[in-house]
């Protein structure tokens, strides 16, 4: 059951992402991307009116003269044991220039996720963002899918609802209506649009005046009025393979997971694209993966991903060895964009400070420790763990979470899982 879901949610997602970007290919590369259309042709935004911290016009110009280079490592779909090791391996022993641990964002879908692993992810200082309840094909960015995902995550992982600030559309399939819905629901940012079509050097911007990304794609919001004021878009940077063309998610699986690009070529493609960003305008660059592809084989669906993991590791070793490169979350990037500073001032900003584990209470079920205090919830659909009391039924779109079946107390909106004792 679980492997079948991985294939549905991951393989189809990878296939869609590949086609989605390749459809924009076919012109002279511009700012690291591809496509010969001018992404700003129908974009009208007056920077004298659209001002920070809540509005920012799309631009290939960096917000300050000497910006940092942001590196975004993101994961999609279920947080589960199959991808837990690889997801953490890409972060292990990596430090940002201010000495704080490198961080990443997990766009989590509800079905087949382990809430306690999510609690651990959050307790380590990383970000969790929304990716709907079911990840159903072809389009699921409806209010029940989005709000159900946030409600379930807060109920069973203890992460405050307000901390779920980001969103990525399943299969990267957004619409004008879904973006407007995210804005109305109070999300801080979306990260579903690719940087292809000549827009690969665009810095994050708000969607007050529409989009400059994916302008050659069928799901086109460029030049259209969007009622999505204040919603930031973090474009997903593309890379180019000399044979396969423009790529986005999981390039180590192209043209298919069982006949994949060589690991050395994957490292080269990442390095080439990153260097284009780093040596020009330093627009944020990303490594976008489904971590299950980087783990152990789950035949017949998932081949061994150890060499693919090594290929990504080699690139990250290179990128993090460059000056002023920071591995951060999507939320940190948006906080930076609200008040951009030169690279040498980034380390002192409040949103870049480390989580001090010494200040976090020990001996409570909060993602710190060996996990022995988490309850095991056994369901036919698959077991999972939680600090906050097992629900009576497995999560569904109609009922993402029921009341706890034990005496454990769930997190109030005014508290944080790091400091809340659900048992005591």
C-alpha positions as semicolon CSV with decimal commas, in nm:
position;residue;x (nm);y (nm);z (nm)
1;X;0,000;0,000;0,000
2;X;0,271;0,246;0,096
3;X;0,493;0,170;-0,206
4;X;0,193;0,207;-0,433
5;X;0,131;0,551;-0,288
6;X;0,495;0,648;-0,340
7;X;0,467;0,560;-0,707
8;X;0,143;0,752;-0,746
9;X;0,254;1,057;-0,553
10;X;0,621;1,067;-0,647
11;X;0,670;0,906;-0,987
12;X;0,371;1,082;-1,142
13;X;0,484;1,406;-0,978
14;X;0,833;1,370;-1,122
15;X;0,697;1,290;-1,466
16;X;0,463;1,589;-1,454
17;X;0,738;1,823;-1,338
18;X;0,966;1,715;-1,621
19;X;0,704;1,769;-1,890
20;X;0,588;2,089;-1,725
21;X;0,928;2,256;-1,758
22;X;1,031;2,099;-2,087
23;X;0,724;2,247;-2,253
24;X;0,883;2,587;-2,202
25;X;1,214;2,494;-2,361
26;X;1,308;2,609;-2,707
27;X;1,501;2,933;-2,713
28;X;1,823;3,105;-2,619
29;X;1,905;3,067;-2,249
30;X;1,851;3,383;-2,049
31;X;1,971;3,437;-1,694
32;X;2,034;3,068;-1,656
33;X;1,697;2,956;-1,793
34;X;1,559;2,869;-2,134
35;X;1,301;3,009;-2,369
36;X;1,296;3,314;-2,592
37;X;0,986;3,488;-2,456
38;X;1,016;3,803;-2,249
39;X;0,862;3,710;-1,914
40;X;0,812;4,079;-1,831
41;X;0,627;4,167;-2,154
42;X;0,282;4,179;-1,994
43;X;0,393;4,245;-1,636
44;X;0,303;4,587;-1,493
45;X;0,430;4,664;-1,143
46;X;0,529;5,009;-1,018
47;X;0,800;4,985;-0,747
48;X;0,697;5,331;-0,626
49;X;0,362;5,183;-0,530
50;X;0,458;4,822;-0,454
51;X;0,683;4,860;-0,151
52;X;0,832;4,637;0,115
53;X;0,766;4,467;0,346
54;X;0,436;4,351;0,194
55;X;0,481;4,408;-0,177
56;X;0,777;4,355;-0,411
57;X;0,791;4,372;-0,789
58;X;0,939;4,081;-0,982
59;X;1,293;4,159;-1,092
60;X;1,618;4,000;-1,199
61;X;1,801;4,272;-1,008
62;X;1,908;4,169;-0,657
63;X;1,745;4,367;-0,376
64;X;2,085;4,490;-0,250
65;X;2,425;4,535;-0,413
66;X;2,598;4,244;-0,235
67;X;2,332;3,982;-0,159
68;X;2,391;3,639;-0,009
69;X;2,343;3,331;-0,224
70;X;2,049;3,134;-0,089
71;X;2,039;2,760;-0,145
72;X;1,699;2,599;-0,091
73;X;1,684;2,224;-0,033
74;X;1,321;2,111;-0,041
75;X;1,141;1,779;-0,014
76;X;0,790;1,688;-0,128
77;X;0,520;1,442;-0,016
78;X;0,495;1,212;0,286
79;X;0,737;1,238;0,577
80;X;0,811;0,871;0,639
81;X;1,090;0,631;0,725
82;X;1,168;0,553;0,360
83;X;1,297;0,904;0,297
84;X;1,393;1,011;0,648
85;X;1,758;0,905;0,626
86;X;1,831;1,073;0,290
87;X;1,645;1,391;0,391
88;X;1,863;1,431;0,697
89;X;2,179;1,315;0,520
90;X;2,174;1,618;0,291
91;X;2,181;1,844;0,598
92;X;2,418;1,651;0,821
93;X;2,719;1,847;0,947
94;X;2,645;2,143;0,723
95;X;2,675;2,490;0,875
96;X;2,581;2,833;0,751
97;X;2,834;3,116;0,767
98;X;2,709;3,225;1,113
99;X;2,769;2,876;1,252
100;X;2,402;2,774;1,266
101;X;2,296;2,441;1,112
102;X;2,183;2,438;0,750
103;X;1,806;2,408;0,721
104;X;1,556;2,274;0,469
105;X;1,183;2,280;0,390
106;X;0,958;1,975;0,370
107;X;0,633;2,024;0,177
108;X;0,435;1,754;0,354
109;X;0,121;1,574;0,240
110;X;-0,099;1,407;0,501
111;X;-0,150;1,051;0,381
112;X;0,125;0,808;0,482
113;X;0,316;1,067;0,686
114;X;0,448;1,002;1,036
115;X;0,358;1,304;1,255
116;X;0,634;1,228;1,505
117;X;0,899;1,249;1,233
118;X;0,750;1,587;1,148
119;X;0,784;1,692;1,511
120;X;1,150;1,589;1,502
121;X;1,205;1,780;1,177
122;X;1,057;2,094;1,327
123;X;1,244;2,055;1,657
124;X;1,572;2,049;1,465
125;X;1,495;2,395;1,329
126;X;1,369;2,298;0,984
127;X;1,051;2,413;0,814
128;X;0,737;2,219;0,734
129;X;0,504;2,355;0,467
130;X;0,175;2,238;0,319
131;X;0,126;2,001;0,025
132;X;-0,244;1,902;0,072
133;X;-0,411;1,604;0,240
134;X;-0,433;1,350;-0,043
135;X;-0,199;1,476;-0,318
136;X;-0,465;1,343;-0,554
137;X;-0,432;1,377;-0,929
138;X;-0,467;1,601;-1,118
139;X;-0,543;1,904;-0,897
140;X;-0,613;1,923;-0,527
141;X;-0,549;2,278;-0,409
142;X;-0,897;2,321;-0,264
143;X;-0,985;2,460;0,077
144;X;-1,052;2,116;0,236
145;X;-0,720;1,984;0,099
146;X;-0,520;2,282;0,222
147;X;-0,686;2,355;0,554
148;X;-0,727;1,985;0,633
149;X;-0,353;1,943;0,587
150;X;-0,273;2,226;0,828
151;X;-0,529;2,110;1,084
152;X;-0,398;1,754;1,078
153;X;-0,037;1,869;1,110
154;X;-0,107;2,092;1,408
155;X;-0,322;1,827;1,577
156;X;-0,082;1,535;1,543
157;X;0,265;1,688;1,511
158;X;0,213;1,980;1,749
159;X;0,350;2,239;1,509
160;X;0,165;2,570;1,542
161;X;-0,071;2,640;1,255
162;X;0,095;2,976;1,195
163;X;0,426;2,804;1,124
164;X;0,278;2,637;0,815
165;X;0,342;2,946;0,607
166;X;0,444;2,793;0,273
167;X;0,267;2,588;0,010
168;X;0,359;2,382;-0,295
169;X;0,089;2,262;-0,531
170;X;0,076;1,887;-0,601
171;X;0,228;1,821;-0,942
172;X;0,311;2,197;-0,943
173;X;-0,040;2,241;-1,080
174;X;-0,155;2,585;-0,969
175;X;-0,430;2,809;-1,104
176;X;-0,531;3,170;-1,064
177;X;-0,802;3,057;-0,822
178;X;-0,571;2,844;-0,608
179;X;-0,317;3,124;-0,568
180;X;-0,591;3,363;-0,466
181;X;-0,718;3,106;-0,215
182;X;-0,373;3,078;-0,056
183;X;-0,359;3,454;-0,011
184;X;-0,704;3,462;0,149
185;X;-0,604;3,181;0,385
186;X;-0,307;3,382;0,508
187;X;-0,022;3,182;0,358
188;X;0,306;3,368;0,336
189;X;0,440;3,212;0,018
190;X;0,395;2,964;-0,263
191;X;0,677;2,781;-0,440
192;X;0,525;2,604;-0,740
193;X;0,632;2,808;-1,042
194;X;0,940;2,713;-1,241
195;X;1,209;2,955;-1,348
196;X;1,208;2,836;-1,709
197;X;1,107;3,048;-2,005
198;X;1,378;3,306;-1,945
199;X;1,276;3,376;-1,585
200;X;1,537;3,172;-1,401
201;X;1,711;3,475;-1,256
202;X;1,401;3,628;-1,096
203;X;1,418;3,692;-0,723
204;X;1,118;3,609;-0,500
205;X;0,836;3,860;-0,542
206;X;0,474;3,910;-0,439
207;X;0,191;3,823;-0,675
208;X;0,010;4,158;-0,634
209;X;0,059;4,228;-1,005
210;X;0,060;3,876;-1,143
211;X;0,344;3,645;-1,239
212;X;0,649;3,645;-1,465
213;X;0,710;3,269;-1,430
214;X;0,585;2,986;-1,651
215;X;0,467;3,236;-1,911
216;X;0,489;2,979;-2,192
217;X;0,299;2,710;-2,006
218;X;-0,068;2,620;-2,040
219;X;-0,133;2,700;-1,673
220;X;-0,054;3,064;-1,738
221;X;-0,120;3,347;-1,492
222;X;0,123;3,588;-1,656
223;X;-0,039;3,919;-1,746
224;X;-0,353;3,826;-1,552
225;X;-0,488;4,016;-1,256
226;X;-0,444;3,818;-0,937
227;X;-0,628;3,886;-0,615
228;X;-0,331;3,749;-0,421
229;X;-0,188;4,057;-0,259
230;X;0,101;3,991;-0,024
231;X;0,150;3,627;-0,131
232;X;0,515;3,572;-0,216
233;X;0,630;3,343;-0,494
234;X;0,967;3,169;-0,459
235;X;1,042;3,053;-0,814
236;X;1,194;2,708;-0,856
237;X;1,527;2,737;-1,036
238;X;1,587;2,505;-1,331
239;X;1,900;2,334;-1,456
240;X;1,997;2,216;-1,800
241;X;2,119;1,873;-1,909
242;X;2,311;1,874;-2,239
243;X;2,103;1,584;-2,374
244;X;1,771;1,598;-2,190
245;X;1,727;1,975;-2,175
246;X;1,562;2,176;-1,899
247;X;1,501;1,995;-1,569
248;X;1,348;2,081;-1,236
249;X;1,268;1,817;-0,973
250;X;1,472;1,500;-0,917
251;X;1,702;1,540;-1,220
252;X;1,887;1,228;-1,107
253;X;1,582;1,028;-1,225
254;X;1,588;1,147;-1,586
255;X;1,488;1,012;-1,831
256;X;1,343;0,756;-1,588
257;X;1,441;0,623;-1,244
258;X;1,574;0,293;-1,380
259;X;1,770;0,452;-1,667
260;X;1,894;0,762;-1,496
261;X;2,151;1,026;-1,581
262;X;2,497;0,934;-1,449
263;X;2,572;1,065;-1,099
264;X;2,871;1,264;-1,225
265;X;2,654;1,439;-1,484
266;X;2,392;1,518;-1,220
267;X;2,659;1,685;-1,005
268;X;2,786;1,876;-1,309
269;X;2,437;1,995;-1,408
270;X;2,363;2,119;-1,056
271;X;2,703;2,288;-1,032
272;X;2,671;2,460;-1,370
273;X;2,327;2,599;-1,294
274;X;2,422;2,707;-0,942
275;X;2,735;2,885;-1,070
276;X;2,521;3,077;-1,318
277;X;2,319;3,213;-1,027
278;X;2,616;3,267;-0,797
279;X;2,829;3,460;-1,047
280;X;2,547;3,681;-1,181
281;X;2,258;3,815;-0,973
282;X;2,257;3,546;-0,700
283;X;1,887;3,470;-0,732
284;X;1,802;3,184;-0,494
285;X;1,890;2,837;-0,623
286;X;1,722;2,511;-0,523
287;X;1,760;2,136;-0,499
288;X;1,406;1,999;-0,520
289;X;1,362;1,631;-0,442
290;X;1,135;1,353;-0,326
291;X;1,377;1,199;-0,074
292;X;1,250;0,844;-0,119
293;X;1,438;0,835;-0,453
294;X;1,766;0,890;-0,265
295;X;1,722;0,601;-0,024
296;X;1,737;0,224;-0,027
297;X;1,571;0,025;-0,303
298;X;1,201;-0,060;-0,268
299;X;1,168;-0,287;-0,567
300;X;0,995;-0,308;-0,803
301;X;0,892;0,056;-0,771
302;X;1,195;0,238;-0,630
303;X;1,553;0,156;-0,738
304;X;1,853;0,202;-0,512
305;X;1,924;0,572;-0,472
306;X;2,262;0,568;-0,298
307;X;2,456;0,693;-0,602
308;X;2,197;0,963;-0,661
309;X;2,235;1,075;-0,300
310;X;2,612;1,090;-0,342
311;X;2,571;1,303;-0,656
312;X;2,359;1,559;-0,470
313;X;2,597;1,551;-0,173
314;X;2,893;1,633;-0,397
315;X;2,711;1,933;-0,535
316;X;2,613;2,057;-0,189
317;X;2,972;2,015;-0,072
318;X;3,081;2,240;-0,357
319;X;2,807;2,500;-0,316
320;X;2,840;2,530;0,062
321;X;3,214;2,576;0,019
322;X;3,161;2,907;-0,160
323;X;3,156;3,240;0,020
324;X;2,824;3,384;0,138
325;X;2,619;3,072;0,057
326;X;2,338;2,995;0,301
327;X;2,123;2,680;0,306
328;X;1,790;2,808;0,432
329;X;1,416;2,751;0,441
330;X;1,156;2,916;0,221
331;X;1,029;3,116;0,514
332;X;1,377;3,252;0,587
333;X;1,411;3,366;0,225
334;X;1,083;3,557;0,245
335;X;1,181;3,716;0,577
336;X;1,500;3,831;0,407
337;X;1,310;3,976;0,111
338;X;1,094;4,184;0,345
339;X;1,405;4,363;0,471
340;X;1,703;4,274;0,248
341;X;2,053;4,334;0,382
342;X;2,405;4,281;0,243
343;X;2,553;3,934;0,283
344;X;2,781;4,041;0,569
345;X;2,478;4,144;0,778
346;X;2,264;3,834;0,724
347;X;2,401;3,630;1,013
348;X;2,278;3,880;1,271
349;X;1,917;3,889;1,150
350;X;1,663;3,743;1,398
351;X;1,526;3,484;1,153
352;X;1,878;3,343;1,098
353;X;1,950;3,265;1,463
354;X;2,001;2,908;1,584
355;X;1,751;2,716;1,791
356;X;1,930;2,676;2,125
357;X;1,865;2,317;2,228
358;X;1,985;2,395;2,581
359;X;1,679;2,618;2,624
360;X;1,434;2,347;2,516
361;X;1,276;2,137;2,795
362;X;1,394;1,776;2,810
363;X;1,195;1,470;2,907
364;X;0,874;1,573;2,733
365;X;0,734;1,452;2,400
366;X;0,847;1,738;2,176
367;X;1,068;1,584;1,909
368;X;1,382;1,607;2,121
369;X;1,516;1,276;2,251
370;X;1,478;0,912;2,156
371;X;1,107;0,917;2,071
372;X;1,013;0,670;2,343
373;X;0,729;0,893;2,463
374;X;0,553;0,898;2,127
375;X;0,243;0,680;2,092
376;X;0,221;0,423;1,812
377;X;-0,106;0,441;1,620
378;X;-0,188;0,119;1,432
379;X;-0,416;0,145;1,130
380;X;-0,474;-0,080;0,831
381;X;-0,355;0,204;0,607
382;X;-0,024;0,207;0,792
383;X;0,108;0,285;1,143
384;X;0,240;0,622;1,255
385;X;0,352;0,788;1,577
386;X;0,241;1,102;1,755
387;X;0,301;1,283;2,083
388;X;-0,054;1,414;2,085
389;X;-0,283;1,113;2,120
390;X;-0,379;0,871;1,844
391;X;-0,697;0,962;1,655
392;X;-0,979;0,709;1,635
393;X;-0,958;0,683;1,256
394;X;-0,690;0,718;0,990
395;X;-0,677;1,068;0,835
396;X;-0,908;1,135;0,541
397;X;-0,996;1,445;0,343
398;X;-1,333;1,460;0,521
399;X;-1,184;1,394;0,869
400;X;-0,814;1,480;0,879
401;X;-0,798;1,426;1,256
402;X;-1,036;1,319;1,530
403;X;-1,000;1,392;1,900
404;X;-0,727;1,193;2,078
405;X;-0,821;0,850;2,209
406;X;-0,592;0,900;2,511
407;X;-0,566;1,166;2,780
408;X;-0,288;1,352;2,602
409;X;-0,349;1,723;2,557
410;X;-0,308;1,871;2,213
411;X;-0,129;2,196;2,145
412;X;-0,320;2,522;2,197
413;X;-0,276;2,794;1,935
414;X;-0,077;3,006;2,181
415;X;0,198;2,750;2,241
416;X;0,476;2,566;2,058
417;X;0,551;2,195;2,055
418;X;0,905;2,252;2,184
419;X;0,766;2,379;2,517
420;X;0,434;2,196;2,548
421;X;0,406;1,875;2,747
422;X;0,113;1,677;2,596
423;X;0,139;1,411;2,867
424;X;0,183;1,622;3,176
